[in-house]
PDB file of C-alpha atoms in Angstrom:
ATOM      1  CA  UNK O  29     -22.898 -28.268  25.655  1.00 37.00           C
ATOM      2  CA  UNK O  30     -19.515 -29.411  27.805  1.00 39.00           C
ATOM      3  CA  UNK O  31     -18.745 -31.942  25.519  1.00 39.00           C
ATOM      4  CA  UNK O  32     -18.948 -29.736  22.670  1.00 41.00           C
ATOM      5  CA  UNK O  33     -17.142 -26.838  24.724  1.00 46.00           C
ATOM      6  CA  UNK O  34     -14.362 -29.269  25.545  1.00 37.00           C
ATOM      7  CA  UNK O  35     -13.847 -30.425  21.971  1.00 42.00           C
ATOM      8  CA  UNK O  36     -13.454 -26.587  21.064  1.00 47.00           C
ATOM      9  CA  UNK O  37     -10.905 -26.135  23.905  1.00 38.00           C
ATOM     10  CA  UNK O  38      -8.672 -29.109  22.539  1.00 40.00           C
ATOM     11  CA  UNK O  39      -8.852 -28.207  19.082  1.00 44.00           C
ATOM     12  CA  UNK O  40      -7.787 -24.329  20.250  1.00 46.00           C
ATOM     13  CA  UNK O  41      -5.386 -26.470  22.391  1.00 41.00           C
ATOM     14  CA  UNK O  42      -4.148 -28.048  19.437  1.00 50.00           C
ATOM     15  CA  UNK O  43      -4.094 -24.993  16.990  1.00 52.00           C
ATOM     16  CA  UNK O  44      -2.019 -23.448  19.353  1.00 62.00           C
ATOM     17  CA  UNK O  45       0.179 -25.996  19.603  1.00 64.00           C
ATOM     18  CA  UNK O  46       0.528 -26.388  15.763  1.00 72.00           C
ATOM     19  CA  UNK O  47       1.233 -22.644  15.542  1.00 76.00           C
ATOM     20  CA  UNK O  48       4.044 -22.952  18.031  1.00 83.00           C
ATOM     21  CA  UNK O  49       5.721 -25.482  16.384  1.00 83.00           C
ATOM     22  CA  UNK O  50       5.402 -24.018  13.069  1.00 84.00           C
ATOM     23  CA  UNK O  51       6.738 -20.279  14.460  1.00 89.00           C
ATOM     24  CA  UNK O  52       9.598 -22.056  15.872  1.00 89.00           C
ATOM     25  CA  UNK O  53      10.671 -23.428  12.407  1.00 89.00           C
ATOM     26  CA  UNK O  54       9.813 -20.560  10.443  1.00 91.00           C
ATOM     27  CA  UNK O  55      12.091 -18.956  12.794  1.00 92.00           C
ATOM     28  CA  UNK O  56      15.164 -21.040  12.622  1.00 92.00           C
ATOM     29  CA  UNK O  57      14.341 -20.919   8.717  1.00 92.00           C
ATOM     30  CA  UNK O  58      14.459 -17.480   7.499  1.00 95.00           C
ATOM     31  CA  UNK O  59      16.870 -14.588   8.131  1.00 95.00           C
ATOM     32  CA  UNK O  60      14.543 -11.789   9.997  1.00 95.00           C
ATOM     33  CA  UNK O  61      17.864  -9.721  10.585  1.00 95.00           C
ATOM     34  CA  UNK O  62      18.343  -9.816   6.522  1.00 95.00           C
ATOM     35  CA  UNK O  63      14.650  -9.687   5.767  1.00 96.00           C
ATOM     36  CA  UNK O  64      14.660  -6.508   7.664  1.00 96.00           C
ATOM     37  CA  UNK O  65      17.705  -4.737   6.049  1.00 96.00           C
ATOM     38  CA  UNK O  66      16.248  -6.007   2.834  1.00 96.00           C
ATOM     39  CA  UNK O  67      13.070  -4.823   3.722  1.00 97.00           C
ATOM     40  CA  UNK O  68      15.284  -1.247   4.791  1.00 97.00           C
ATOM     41  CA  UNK O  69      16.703  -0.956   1.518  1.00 96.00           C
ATOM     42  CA  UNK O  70      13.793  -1.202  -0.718  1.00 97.00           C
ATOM     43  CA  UNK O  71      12.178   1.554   1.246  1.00 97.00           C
ATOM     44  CA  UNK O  72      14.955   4.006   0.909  1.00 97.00           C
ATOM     45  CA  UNK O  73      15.266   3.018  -3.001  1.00 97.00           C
ATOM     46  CA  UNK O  74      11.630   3.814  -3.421  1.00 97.00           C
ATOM     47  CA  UNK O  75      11.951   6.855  -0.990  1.00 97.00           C
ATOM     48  CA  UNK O  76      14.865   8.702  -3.333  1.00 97.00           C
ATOM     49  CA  UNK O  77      12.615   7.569  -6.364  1.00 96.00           C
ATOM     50  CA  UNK O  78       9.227   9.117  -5.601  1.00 96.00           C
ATOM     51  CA  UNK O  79      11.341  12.250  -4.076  1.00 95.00           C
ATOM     52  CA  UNK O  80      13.190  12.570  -7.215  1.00 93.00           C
ATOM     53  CA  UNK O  81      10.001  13.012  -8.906  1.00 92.00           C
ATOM     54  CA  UNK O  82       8.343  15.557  -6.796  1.00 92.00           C
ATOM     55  CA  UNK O  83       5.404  13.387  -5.349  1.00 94.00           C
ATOM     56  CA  UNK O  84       3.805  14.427  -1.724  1.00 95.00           C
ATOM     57  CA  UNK O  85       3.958  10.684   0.092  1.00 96.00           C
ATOM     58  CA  UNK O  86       4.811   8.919   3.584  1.00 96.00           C
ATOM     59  CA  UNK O  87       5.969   5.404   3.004  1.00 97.00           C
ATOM     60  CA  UNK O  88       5.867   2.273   5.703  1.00 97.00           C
ATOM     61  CA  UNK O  89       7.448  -0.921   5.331  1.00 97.00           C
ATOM     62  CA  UNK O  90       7.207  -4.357   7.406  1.00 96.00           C
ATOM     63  CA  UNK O  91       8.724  -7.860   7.634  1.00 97.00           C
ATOM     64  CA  UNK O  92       5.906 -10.543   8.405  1.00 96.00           C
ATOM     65  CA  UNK O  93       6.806 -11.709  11.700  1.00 94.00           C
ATOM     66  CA  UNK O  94       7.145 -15.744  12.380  1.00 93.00           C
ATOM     67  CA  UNK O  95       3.289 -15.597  13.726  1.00 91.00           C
ATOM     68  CA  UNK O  96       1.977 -13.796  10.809  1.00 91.00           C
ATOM     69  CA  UNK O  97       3.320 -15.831   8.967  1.00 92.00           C
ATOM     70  CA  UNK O  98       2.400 -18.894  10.310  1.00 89.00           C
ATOM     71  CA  UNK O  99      -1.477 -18.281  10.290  1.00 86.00           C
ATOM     72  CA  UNK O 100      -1.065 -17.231   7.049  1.00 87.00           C
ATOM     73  CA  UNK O 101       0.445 -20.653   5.559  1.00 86.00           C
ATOM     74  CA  UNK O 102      -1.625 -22.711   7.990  1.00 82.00           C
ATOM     75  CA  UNK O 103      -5.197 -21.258   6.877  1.00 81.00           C
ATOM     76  CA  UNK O 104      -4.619 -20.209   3.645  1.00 76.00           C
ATOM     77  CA  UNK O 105      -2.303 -24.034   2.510  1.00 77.00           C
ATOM     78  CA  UNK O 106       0.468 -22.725   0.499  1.00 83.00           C
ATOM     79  CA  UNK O 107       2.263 -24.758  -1.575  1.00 80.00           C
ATOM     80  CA  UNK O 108       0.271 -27.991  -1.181  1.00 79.00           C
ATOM     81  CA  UNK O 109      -1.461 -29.559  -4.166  1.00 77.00           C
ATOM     82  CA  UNK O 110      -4.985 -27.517  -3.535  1.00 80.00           C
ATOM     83  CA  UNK O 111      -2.601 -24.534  -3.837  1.00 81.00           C
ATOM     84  CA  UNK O 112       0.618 -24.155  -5.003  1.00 86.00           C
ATOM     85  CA  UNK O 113       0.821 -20.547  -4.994  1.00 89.00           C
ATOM     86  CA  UNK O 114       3.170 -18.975  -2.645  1.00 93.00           C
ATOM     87  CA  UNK O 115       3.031 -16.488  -0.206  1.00 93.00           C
ATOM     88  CA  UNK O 116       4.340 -13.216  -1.822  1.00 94.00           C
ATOM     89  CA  UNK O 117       4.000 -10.810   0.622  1.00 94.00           C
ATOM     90  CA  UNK O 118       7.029 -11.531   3.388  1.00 96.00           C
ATOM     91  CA  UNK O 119       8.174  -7.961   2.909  1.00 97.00           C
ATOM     92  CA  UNK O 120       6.196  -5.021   2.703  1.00 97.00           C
ATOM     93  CA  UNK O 121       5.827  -1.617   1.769  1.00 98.00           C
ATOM     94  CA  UNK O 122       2.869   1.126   2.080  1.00 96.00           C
ATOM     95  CA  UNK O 123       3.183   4.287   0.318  1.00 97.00           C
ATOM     96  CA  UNK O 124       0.278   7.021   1.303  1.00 96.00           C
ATOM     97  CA  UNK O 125      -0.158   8.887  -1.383  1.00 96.00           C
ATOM     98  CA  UNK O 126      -1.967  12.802  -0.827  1.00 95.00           C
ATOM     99  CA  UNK O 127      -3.446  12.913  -3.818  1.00 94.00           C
ATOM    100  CA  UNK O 128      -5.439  10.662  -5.402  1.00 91.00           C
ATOM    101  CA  UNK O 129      -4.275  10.866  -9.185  1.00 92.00           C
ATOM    102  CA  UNK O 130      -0.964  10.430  -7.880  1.00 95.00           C
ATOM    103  CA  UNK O 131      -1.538   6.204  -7.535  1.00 94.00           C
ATOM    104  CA  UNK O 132      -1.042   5.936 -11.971  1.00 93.00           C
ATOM    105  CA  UNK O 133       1.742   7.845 -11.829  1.00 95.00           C
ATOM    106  CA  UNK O 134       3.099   5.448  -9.315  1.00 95.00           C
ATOM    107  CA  UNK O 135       1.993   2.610 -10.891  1.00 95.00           C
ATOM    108  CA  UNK O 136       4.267   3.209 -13.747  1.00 96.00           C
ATOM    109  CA  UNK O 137       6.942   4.193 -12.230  1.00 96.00           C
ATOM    110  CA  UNK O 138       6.894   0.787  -9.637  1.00 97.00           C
ATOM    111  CA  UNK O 139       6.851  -0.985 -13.288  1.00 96.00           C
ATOM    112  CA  UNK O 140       9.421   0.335 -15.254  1.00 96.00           C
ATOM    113  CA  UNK O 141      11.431   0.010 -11.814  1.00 96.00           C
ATOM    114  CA  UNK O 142      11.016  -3.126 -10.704  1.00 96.00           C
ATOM    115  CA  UNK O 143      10.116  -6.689 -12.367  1.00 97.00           C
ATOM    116  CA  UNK O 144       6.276  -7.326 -11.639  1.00 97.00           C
ATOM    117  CA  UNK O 145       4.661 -10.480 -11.075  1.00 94.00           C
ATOM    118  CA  UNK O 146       1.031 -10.535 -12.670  1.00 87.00           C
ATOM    119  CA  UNK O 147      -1.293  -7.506 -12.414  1.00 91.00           C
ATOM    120  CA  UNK O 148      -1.917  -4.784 -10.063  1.00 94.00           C
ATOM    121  CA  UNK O 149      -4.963  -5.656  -7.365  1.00 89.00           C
ATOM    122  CA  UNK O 150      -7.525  -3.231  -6.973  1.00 81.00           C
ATOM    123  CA  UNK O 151     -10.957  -2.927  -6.124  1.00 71.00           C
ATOM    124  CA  UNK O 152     -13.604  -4.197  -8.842  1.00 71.00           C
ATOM    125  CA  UNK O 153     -16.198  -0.730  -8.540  1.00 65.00           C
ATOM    126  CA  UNK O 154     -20.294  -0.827  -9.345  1.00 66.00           C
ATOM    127  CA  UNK O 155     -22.068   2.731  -9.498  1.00 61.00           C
ATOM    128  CA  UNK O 156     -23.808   2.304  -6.511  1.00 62.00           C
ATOM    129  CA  UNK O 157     -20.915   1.340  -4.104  1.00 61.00           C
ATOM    130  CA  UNK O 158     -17.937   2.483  -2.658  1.00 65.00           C
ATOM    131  CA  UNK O 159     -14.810   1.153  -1.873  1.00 64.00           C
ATOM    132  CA  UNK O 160     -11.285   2.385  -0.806  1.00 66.00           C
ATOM    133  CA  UNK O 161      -9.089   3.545  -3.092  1.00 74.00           C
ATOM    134  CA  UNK O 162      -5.300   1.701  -2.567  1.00 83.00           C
ATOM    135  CA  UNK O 163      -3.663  -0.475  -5.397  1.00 92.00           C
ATOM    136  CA  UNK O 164      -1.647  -3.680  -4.526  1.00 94.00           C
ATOM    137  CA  UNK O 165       1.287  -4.743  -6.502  1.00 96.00           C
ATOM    138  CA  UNK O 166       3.842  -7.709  -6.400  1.00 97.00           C
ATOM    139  CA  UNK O 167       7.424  -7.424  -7.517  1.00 97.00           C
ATOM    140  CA  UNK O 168      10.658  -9.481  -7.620  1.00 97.00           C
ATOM    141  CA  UNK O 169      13.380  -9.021  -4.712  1.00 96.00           C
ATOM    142  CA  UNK O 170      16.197  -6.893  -7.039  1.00 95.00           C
ATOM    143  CA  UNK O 171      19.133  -8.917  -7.269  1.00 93.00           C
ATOM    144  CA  UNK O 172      21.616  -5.800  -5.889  1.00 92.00           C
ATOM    145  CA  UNK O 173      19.239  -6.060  -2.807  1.00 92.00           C
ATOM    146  CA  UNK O 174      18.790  -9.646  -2.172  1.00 93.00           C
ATOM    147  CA  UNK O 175      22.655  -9.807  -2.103  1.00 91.00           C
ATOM    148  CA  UNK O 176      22.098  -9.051   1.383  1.00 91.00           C
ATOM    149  CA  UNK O 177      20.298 -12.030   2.169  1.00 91.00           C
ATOM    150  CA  UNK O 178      22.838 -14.765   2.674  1.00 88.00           C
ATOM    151  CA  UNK O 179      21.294 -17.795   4.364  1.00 88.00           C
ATOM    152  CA  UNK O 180      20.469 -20.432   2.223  1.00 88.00           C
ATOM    153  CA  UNK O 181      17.026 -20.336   0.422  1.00 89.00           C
ATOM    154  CA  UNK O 182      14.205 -20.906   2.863  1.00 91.00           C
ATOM    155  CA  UNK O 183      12.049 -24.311   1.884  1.00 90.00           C
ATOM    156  CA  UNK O 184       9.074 -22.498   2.789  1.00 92.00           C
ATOM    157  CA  UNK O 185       6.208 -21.981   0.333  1.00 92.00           C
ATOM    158  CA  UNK O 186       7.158 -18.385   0.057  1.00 94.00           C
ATOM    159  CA  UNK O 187       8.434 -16.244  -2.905  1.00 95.00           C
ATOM    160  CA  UNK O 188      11.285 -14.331  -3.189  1.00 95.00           C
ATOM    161  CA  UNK O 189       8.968 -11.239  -3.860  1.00 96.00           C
ATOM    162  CA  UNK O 190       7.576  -7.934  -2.023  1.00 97.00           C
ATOM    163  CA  UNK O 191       4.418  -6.602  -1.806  1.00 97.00           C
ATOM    164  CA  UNK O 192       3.660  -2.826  -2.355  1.00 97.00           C
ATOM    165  CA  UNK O 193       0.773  -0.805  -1.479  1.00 95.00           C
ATOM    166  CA  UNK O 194      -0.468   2.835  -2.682  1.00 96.00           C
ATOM    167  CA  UNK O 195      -3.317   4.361  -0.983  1.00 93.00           C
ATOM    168  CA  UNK O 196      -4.489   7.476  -0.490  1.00 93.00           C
ATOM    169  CA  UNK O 197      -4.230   9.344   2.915  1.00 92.00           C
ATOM    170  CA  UNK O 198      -7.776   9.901   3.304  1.00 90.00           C
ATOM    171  CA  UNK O 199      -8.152   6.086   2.749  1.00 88.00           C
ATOM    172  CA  UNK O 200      -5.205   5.460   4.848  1.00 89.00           C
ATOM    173  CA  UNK O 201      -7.160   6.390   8.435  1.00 86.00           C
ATOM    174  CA  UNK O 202     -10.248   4.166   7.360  1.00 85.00           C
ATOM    175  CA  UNK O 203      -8.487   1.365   6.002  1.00 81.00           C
ATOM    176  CA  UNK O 204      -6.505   0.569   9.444  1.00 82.00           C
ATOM    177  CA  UNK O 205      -9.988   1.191  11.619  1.00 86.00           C
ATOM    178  CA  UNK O 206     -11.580  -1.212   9.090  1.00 83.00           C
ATOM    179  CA  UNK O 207      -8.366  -4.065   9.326  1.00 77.00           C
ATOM    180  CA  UNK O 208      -8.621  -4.109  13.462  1.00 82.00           C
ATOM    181  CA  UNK O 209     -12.247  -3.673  13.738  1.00 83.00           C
ATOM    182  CA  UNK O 210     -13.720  -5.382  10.909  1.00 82.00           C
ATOM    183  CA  UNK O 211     -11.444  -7.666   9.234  1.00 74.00           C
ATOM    184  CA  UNK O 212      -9.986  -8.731  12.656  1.00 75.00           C
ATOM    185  CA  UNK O 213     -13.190  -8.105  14.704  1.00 74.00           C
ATOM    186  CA  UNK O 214     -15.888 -10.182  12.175  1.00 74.00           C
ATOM    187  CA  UNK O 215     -17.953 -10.734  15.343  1.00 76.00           C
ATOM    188  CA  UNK O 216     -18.660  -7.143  16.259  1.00 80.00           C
ATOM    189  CA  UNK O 217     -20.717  -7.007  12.952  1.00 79.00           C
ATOM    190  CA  UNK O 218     -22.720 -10.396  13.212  1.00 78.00           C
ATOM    191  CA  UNK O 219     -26.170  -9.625  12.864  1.00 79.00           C
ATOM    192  CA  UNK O 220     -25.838  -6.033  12.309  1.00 79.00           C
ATOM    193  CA  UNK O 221     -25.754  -5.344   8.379  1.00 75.00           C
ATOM    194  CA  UNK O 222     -26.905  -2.074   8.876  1.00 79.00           C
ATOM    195  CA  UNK O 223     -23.944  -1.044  11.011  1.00 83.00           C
ATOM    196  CA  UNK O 224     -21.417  -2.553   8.178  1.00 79.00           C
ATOM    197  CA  UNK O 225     -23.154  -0.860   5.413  1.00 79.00           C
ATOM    198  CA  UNK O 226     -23.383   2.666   7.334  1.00 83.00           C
ATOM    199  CA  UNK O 227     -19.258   2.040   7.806  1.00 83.00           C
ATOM    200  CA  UNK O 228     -18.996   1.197   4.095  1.00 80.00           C
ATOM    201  CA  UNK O 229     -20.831   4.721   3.470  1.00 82.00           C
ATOM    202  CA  UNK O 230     -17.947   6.465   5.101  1.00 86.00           C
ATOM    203  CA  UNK O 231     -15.987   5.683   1.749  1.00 84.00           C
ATOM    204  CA  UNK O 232     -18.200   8.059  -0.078  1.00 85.00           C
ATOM    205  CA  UNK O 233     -17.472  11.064   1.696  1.00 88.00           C
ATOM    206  CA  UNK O 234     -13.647  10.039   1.631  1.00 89.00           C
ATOM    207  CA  UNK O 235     -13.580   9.863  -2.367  1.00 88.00           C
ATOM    208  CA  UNK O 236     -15.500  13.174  -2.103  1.00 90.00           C
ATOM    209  CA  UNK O 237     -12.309  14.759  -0.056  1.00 91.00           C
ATOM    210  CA  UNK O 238      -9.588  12.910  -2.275  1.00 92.00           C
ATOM    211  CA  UNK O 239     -11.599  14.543  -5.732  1.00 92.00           C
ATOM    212  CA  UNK O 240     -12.138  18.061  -4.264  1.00 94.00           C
ATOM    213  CA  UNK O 241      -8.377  18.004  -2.468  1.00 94.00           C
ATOM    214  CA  UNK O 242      -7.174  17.891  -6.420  1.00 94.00           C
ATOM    215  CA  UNK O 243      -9.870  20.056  -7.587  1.00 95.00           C
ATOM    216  CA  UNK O 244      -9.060  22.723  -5.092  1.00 95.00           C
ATOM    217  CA  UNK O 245      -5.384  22.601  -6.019  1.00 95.00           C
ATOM    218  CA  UNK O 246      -6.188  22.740 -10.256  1.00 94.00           C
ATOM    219  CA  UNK O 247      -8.524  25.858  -9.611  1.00 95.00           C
ATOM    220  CA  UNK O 248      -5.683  27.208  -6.963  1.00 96.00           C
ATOM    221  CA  UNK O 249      -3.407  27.023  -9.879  1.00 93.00           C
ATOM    222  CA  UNK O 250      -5.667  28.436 -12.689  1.00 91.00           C
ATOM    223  CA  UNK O 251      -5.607  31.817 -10.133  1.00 93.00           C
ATOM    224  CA  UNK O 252      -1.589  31.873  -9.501  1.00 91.00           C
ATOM    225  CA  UNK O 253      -1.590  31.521 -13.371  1.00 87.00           C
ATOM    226  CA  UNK O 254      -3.779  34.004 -13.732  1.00 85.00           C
ATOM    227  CA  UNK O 255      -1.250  36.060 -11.505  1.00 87.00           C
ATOM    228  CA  UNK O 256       2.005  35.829 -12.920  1.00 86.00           C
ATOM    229  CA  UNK O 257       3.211  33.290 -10.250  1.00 88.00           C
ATOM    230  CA  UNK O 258       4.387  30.331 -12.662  1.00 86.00           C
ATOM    231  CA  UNK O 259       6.541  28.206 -10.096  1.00 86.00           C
ATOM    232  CA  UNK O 260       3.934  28.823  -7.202  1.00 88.00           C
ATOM    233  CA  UNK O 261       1.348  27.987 -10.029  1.00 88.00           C
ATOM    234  CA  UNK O 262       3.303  24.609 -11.522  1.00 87.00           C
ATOM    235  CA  UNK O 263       3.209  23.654  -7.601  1.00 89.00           C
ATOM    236  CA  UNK O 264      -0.063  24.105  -7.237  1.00 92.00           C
ATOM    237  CA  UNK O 265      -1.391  22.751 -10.738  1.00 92.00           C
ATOM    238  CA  UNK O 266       0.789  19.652 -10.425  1.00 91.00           C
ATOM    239  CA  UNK O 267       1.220  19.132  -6.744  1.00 92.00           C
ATOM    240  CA  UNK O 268       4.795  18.688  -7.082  1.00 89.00           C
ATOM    241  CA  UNK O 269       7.575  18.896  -4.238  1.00 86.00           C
ATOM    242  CA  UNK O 270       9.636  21.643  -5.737  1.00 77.00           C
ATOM    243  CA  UNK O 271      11.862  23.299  -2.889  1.00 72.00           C
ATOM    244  CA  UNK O 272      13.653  26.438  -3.399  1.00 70.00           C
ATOM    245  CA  UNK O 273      13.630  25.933  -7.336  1.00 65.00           C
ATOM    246  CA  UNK O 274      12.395  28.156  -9.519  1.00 70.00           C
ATOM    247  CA  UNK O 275      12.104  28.495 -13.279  1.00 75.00           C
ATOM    248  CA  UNK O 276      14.365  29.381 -16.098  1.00 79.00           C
ATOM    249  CA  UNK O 277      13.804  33.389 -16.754  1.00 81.00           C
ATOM    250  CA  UNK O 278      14.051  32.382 -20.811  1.00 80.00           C
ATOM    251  CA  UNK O 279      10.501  29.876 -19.608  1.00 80.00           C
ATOM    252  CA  UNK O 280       9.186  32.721 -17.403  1.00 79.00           C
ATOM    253  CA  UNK O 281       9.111  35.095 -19.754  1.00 81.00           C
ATOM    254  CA  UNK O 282       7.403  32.778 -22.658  1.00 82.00           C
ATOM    255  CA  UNK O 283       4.707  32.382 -20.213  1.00 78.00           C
ATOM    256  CA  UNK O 284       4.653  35.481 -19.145  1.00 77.00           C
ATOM    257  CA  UNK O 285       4.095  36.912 -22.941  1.00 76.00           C
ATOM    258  CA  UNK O 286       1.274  33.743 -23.330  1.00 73.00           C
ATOM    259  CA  UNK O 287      -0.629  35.231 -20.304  1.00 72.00           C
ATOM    260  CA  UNK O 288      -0.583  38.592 -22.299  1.00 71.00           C
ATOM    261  CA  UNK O 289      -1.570  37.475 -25.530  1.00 69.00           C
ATOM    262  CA  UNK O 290      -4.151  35.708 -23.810  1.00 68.00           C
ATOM    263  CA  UNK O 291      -5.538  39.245 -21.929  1.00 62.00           C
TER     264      UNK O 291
END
């Protein structure tokens, strides 16, 4: 048992040391400063884009520190011969979405908006499971904002790209418990099945909450349409961030003769 606790202890000893090393260089390497105002500026582009179309949202962005990004080439070998995929998420953003039916909306406007690099990630679903509900997209750094960025070009098996992430905000709570305490914390769960599956359950209610949030809304609508109210009711029926507007009185008053026809 000490000889195989003290071969443990030197290769943590020696992990440690490799990951210190390797921080150091990634470090002197890269540009965090940039990174960041890069990272900065894609958030505020994407901000005054999902405002300009009305959408309810809170939006989150991050640089991979020199750690993160250390494990991450160390365990998962970028750019070696086994793989010579790059790491593509150095910067990255997370929009929480309120409503569910919200995420293909933003879908196509992150495509027609920025150049995408292969498909959007999501969960693969089976009737009888549940899993959150986020999509996970990769995109190339715009030129106009990696003008910022004027170091050199890192040797580093990492791309010049940014990850985004859409989830929903009921997801949003469960998915960061589930990061620290499950994907971080593998050896709370060893042995206890039951105690991962009864967290996976939690989903189910959570997909309930993000359906009837939407449903609550439609039939909220249906009843201000019912009433006359057509910018309360377009707000309601569409979930949209409208402000102070209002509609035009020549579109009020087709709607309001539809609504009489319809009596």
């Amino acid at each position: 048992m000490r000889v195989r606790s003290v071969k443990g202890l030197l290769h943590v000893l020696q992990w440690e040391g490799k990951m210190t090393d390797f921080e150091n260089s990634i470090e002197q390497e890269l540009d965090f400063e940039k990174l960041t105002e890069l990272c900065d500026n894609l958030k505020e582009a994407v901000r005054e884009i999902l405002n300009s179309c009305g959408m309810y949202f809170r939006i989150f962005s991050r640089v991979k520190s020199p750690n993160s990004i250390a494990e991450k080439l160390l365990r998962g070998q970028y750019g070696t011969e086994q793989n010579p995929k790059k790491l593509q998420d150095l910067v990255g953003l997370r929009v929480v979405l309120y409503y569910y039916d919200d995420l293909s909306i933003c879908r196509d406007i992150m495509e027609s908006t920025f150049q995408m690099v292969d498909d959007w990630s999501r969960p693969k679903y089976n009737a009888d499971e549940f899993k959150a509900t986020k999509i996970n997209g990769v995109f190339r750094f715009p030129e106009e904002f990696f003008n910022v960025y004027k170091k050199e070009l890192w040797n580093l098996p990492i791309d010049t790209t940014f990850e985004i992430q859409f989830r929903t905000v009921f997801f949003e709570g469960w998915h960061e418990i589930e990061h620290d305490m499950r994907y971080k914390g593998e050896e709370l769960w060893k042995n206890y099945k039951g105690f991962s599956r009864y967290f996976n359950s939690i989903l189910a209610t959570l997909e309930l909450c993000d359906k009837s949030m939407v449903t609550l809304f439609e039939d909220l609508g249906h009843s201000l349409y019912k009433s006359g109210r057509w910018s309360d009711m377009i707000k309601s029926h569409f979930r949209l961030k409208l402000g102070e507007g209002q509609l035009y009185p020549e579109v009020a008053q087709l709607l309001d003769e539809d609504c009489k026809q319809q009596r």
